[in-house]
Short mmCIF file of C-alpha atoms in Angstrom, two decimals:
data_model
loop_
_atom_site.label_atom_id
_atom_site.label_comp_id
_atom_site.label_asym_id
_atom_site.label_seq_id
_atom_site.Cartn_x
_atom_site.Cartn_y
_atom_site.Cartn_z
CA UNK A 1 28.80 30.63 57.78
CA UNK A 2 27.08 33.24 55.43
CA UNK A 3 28.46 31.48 52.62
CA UNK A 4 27.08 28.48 53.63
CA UNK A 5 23.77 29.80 54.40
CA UNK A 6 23.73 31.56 50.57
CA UNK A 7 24.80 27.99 48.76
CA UNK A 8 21.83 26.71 50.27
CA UNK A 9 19.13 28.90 49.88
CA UNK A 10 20.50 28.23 46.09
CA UNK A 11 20.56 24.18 46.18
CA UNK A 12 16.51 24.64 47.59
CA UNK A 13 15.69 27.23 44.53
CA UNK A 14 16.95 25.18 42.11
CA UNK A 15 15.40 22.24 43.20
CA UNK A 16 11.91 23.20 43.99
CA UNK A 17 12.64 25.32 40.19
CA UNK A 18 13.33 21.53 38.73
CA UNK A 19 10.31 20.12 40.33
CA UNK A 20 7.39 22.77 39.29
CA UNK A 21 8.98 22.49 35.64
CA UNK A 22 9.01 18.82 36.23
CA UNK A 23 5.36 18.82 37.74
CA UNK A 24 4.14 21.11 34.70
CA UNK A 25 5.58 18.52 32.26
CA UNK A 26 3.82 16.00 34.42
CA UNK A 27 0.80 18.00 33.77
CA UNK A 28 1.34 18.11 29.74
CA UNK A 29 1.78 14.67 29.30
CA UNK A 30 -1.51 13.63 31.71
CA UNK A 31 -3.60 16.14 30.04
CA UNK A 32 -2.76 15.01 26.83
CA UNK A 33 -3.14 11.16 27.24
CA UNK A 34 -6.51 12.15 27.31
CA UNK A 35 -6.76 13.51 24.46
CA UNK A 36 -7.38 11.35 20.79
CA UNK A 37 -3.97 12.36 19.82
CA UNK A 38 -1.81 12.21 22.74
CA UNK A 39 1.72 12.67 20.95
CA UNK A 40 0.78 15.77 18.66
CA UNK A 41 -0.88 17.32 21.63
CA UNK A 42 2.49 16.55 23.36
CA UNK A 43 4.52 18.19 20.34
CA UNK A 44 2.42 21.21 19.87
CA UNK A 45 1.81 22.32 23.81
CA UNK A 46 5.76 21.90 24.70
CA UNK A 47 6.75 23.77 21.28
CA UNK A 48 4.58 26.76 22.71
CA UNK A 49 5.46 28.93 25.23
CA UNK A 50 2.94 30.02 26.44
CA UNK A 51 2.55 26.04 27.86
CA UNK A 52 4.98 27.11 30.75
CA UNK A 53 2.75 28.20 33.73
CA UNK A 54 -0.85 27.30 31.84
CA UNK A 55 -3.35 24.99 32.98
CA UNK A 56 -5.94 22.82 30.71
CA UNK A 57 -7.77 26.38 30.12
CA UNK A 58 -4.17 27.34 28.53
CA UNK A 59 -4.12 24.22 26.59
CA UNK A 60 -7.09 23.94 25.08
CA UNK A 61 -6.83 28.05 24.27
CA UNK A 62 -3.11 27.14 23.16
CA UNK A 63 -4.91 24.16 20.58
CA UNK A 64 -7.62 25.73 18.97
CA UNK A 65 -4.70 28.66 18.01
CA UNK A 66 -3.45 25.54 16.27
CA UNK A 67 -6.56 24.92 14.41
CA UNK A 68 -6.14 28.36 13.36
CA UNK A 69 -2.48 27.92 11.79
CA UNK A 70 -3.69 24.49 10.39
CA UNK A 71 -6.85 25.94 9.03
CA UNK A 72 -5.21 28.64 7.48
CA UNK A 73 -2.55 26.41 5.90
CA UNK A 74 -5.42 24.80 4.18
CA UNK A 75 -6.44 28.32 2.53
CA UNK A 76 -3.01 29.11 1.53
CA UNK A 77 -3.47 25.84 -0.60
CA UNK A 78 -6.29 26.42 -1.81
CA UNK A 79 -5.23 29.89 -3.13
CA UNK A 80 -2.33 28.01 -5.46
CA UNK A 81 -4.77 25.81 -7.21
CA UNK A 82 -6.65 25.76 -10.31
CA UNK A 83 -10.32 26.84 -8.37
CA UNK A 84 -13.53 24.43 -8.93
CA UNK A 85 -16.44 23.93 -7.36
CA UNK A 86 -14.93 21.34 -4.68
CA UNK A 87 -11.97 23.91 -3.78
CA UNK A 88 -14.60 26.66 -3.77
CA UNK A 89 -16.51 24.75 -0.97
CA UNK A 90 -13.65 24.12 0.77
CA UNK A 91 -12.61 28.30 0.85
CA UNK A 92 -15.62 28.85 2.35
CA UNK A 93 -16.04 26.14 5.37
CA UNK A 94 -12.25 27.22 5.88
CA UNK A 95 -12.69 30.80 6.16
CA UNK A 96 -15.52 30.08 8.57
CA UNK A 97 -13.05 28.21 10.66
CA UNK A 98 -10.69 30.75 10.86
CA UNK A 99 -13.22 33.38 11.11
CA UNK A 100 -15.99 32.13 12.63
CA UNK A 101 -15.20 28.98 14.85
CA UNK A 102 -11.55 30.12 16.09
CA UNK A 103 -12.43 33.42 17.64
CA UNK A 104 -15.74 32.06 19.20
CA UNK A 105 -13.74 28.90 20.67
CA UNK A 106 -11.13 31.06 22.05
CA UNK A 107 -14.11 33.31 23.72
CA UNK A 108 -15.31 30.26 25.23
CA UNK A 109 -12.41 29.01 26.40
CA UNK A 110 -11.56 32.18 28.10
CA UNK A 111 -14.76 32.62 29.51
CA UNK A 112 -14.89 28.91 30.90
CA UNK A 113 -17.36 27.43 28.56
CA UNK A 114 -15.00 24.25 27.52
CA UNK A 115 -18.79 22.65 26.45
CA UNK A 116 -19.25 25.39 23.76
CA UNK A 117 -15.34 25.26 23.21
CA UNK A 118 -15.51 21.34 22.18
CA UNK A 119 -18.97 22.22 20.24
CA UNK A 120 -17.17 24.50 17.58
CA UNK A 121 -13.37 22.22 17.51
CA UNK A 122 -16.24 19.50 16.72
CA UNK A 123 -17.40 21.44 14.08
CA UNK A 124 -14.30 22.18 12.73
CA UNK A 125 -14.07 18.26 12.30
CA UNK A 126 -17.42 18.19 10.45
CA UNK A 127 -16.20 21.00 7.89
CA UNK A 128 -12.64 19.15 6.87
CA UNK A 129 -14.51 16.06 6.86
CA UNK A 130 -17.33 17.98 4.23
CA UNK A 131 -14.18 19.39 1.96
CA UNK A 132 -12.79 16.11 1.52
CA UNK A 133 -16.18 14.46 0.55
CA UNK A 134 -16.42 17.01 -1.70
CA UNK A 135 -14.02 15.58 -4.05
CA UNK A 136 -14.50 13.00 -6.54
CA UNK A 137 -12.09 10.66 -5.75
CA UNK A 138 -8.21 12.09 -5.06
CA UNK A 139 -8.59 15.12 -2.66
CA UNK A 140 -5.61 17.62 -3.26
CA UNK A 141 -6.30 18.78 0.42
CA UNK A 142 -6.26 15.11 1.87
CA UNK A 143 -3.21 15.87 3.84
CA UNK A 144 -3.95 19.01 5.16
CA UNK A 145 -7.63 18.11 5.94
CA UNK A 146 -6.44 15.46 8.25
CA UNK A 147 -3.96 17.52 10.24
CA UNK A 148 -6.83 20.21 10.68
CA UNK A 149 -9.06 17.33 11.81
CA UNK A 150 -6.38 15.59 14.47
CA UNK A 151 -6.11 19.05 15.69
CA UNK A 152 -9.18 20.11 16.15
CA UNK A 153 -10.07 16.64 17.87
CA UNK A 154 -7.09 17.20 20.39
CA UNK A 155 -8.57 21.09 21.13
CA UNK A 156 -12.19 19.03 21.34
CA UNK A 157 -11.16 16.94 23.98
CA UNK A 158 -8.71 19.41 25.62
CA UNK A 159 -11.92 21.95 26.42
CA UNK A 160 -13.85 19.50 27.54
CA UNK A 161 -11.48 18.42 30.43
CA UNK A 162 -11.64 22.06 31.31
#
C-alpha cells in the first residue's frame, strides 16, 4: 500500500513539473509573438537561463543584456579596423550603448519603468541606425548594426508589455 501511495505522489510531481515548464514555454512563445522579432526573441530567451521561472520583467531585463553582448560585438569590430571618421562615430554612440543606455534600461526594468525601458532600447535603434548612415556607401558594420537593431526592437517591445 505504501508503495503505492509513494509511486503516486511521484506520477502527480512529475506531471504538474511537465506542465509549469510547459506553461512557462507557453509564456515565451506568447510574449514573444508580440514582439517585432518573434523567432530571435524565441532563440535568445530559451538559450538563457535565467528564462526558467521569469516573467516579461525577466524578459525584457534578459533582452536588453542582449543589446549589451550585441553592442559590444560591434566595438570589438570596430577596434580591428583601419579607424576614420565614420568608425570613430560609431565608437562613440556604441560605448554610450553599452555604457549609458544598458545600465539605465536594466534600472528601469528592475524598478518597473518598462516606458523608460522601451525609451532607451528605442534609442539604441536610433544610434545603429546613425552609424550606418554614417558611411558612404558599403558599411563594414552593416551586419552587426542590424542584429543590434532587431535586438534592441525585441527588448523595446518586451518592456513595454511589462
Amino acid at each position: 500500500m505504501k508503495k503505492s501511495t509513494s509511486l503516486v505522489a511521484v506520477l502527480i510531481f512529475l506531471i504538474q513539473n511537465t506542465f509549469v515548464q510547459t506553461s512557462h514555454c507557453d509564456l515565451v512563445s506568447d510574449t514573444c509573438k508580440k514582439t517585432p522579432h518573434p523567432v530571435l526573441c524565441v532563440s535568445i530567451l530559451r538559450a538563457d537561463s535565467r528564462t526558467e521561472g521569469s516573467d516579461v520583467d525577466g524578459f525584457a531585463f534578459i533582452m536588453v543584456g542582449e543589446v549589451e553582448v550585441k553592442a559590444s560585438d560591434v566595438l570589438q569590430k570596430i577596434g580591428h579596423l583601419r579607424k576614420n571618421k565614420p568608425l570613430s562615430d560609431c565608437q562613440g554612440y556604441y560605448v554610450a550603448v553599452v555604457q549609458n543606455n544598458v545600465p539605465q534600461a536594466e534600472n528601469a526594468i528592475d524598478g518597473g519603468d518598462g516606458g523608460k525601458g522601451e525609451q532607451l532600447m528605442n534609442d539604441v535603434i536610433g544610434k545603429a541606425d546613425s552609424c550606418e548612415r554614417g558611411f558612404q556607401g558599403s558599411s563594414p558594420l552593416t551586419s552587426l548594426n542590424i542584429a543590434v537593431k532587431d535586438v534592441s526592437s525585441v527588448a523595446a517591445a518586451l518592456a513595454r508589455l511589462m
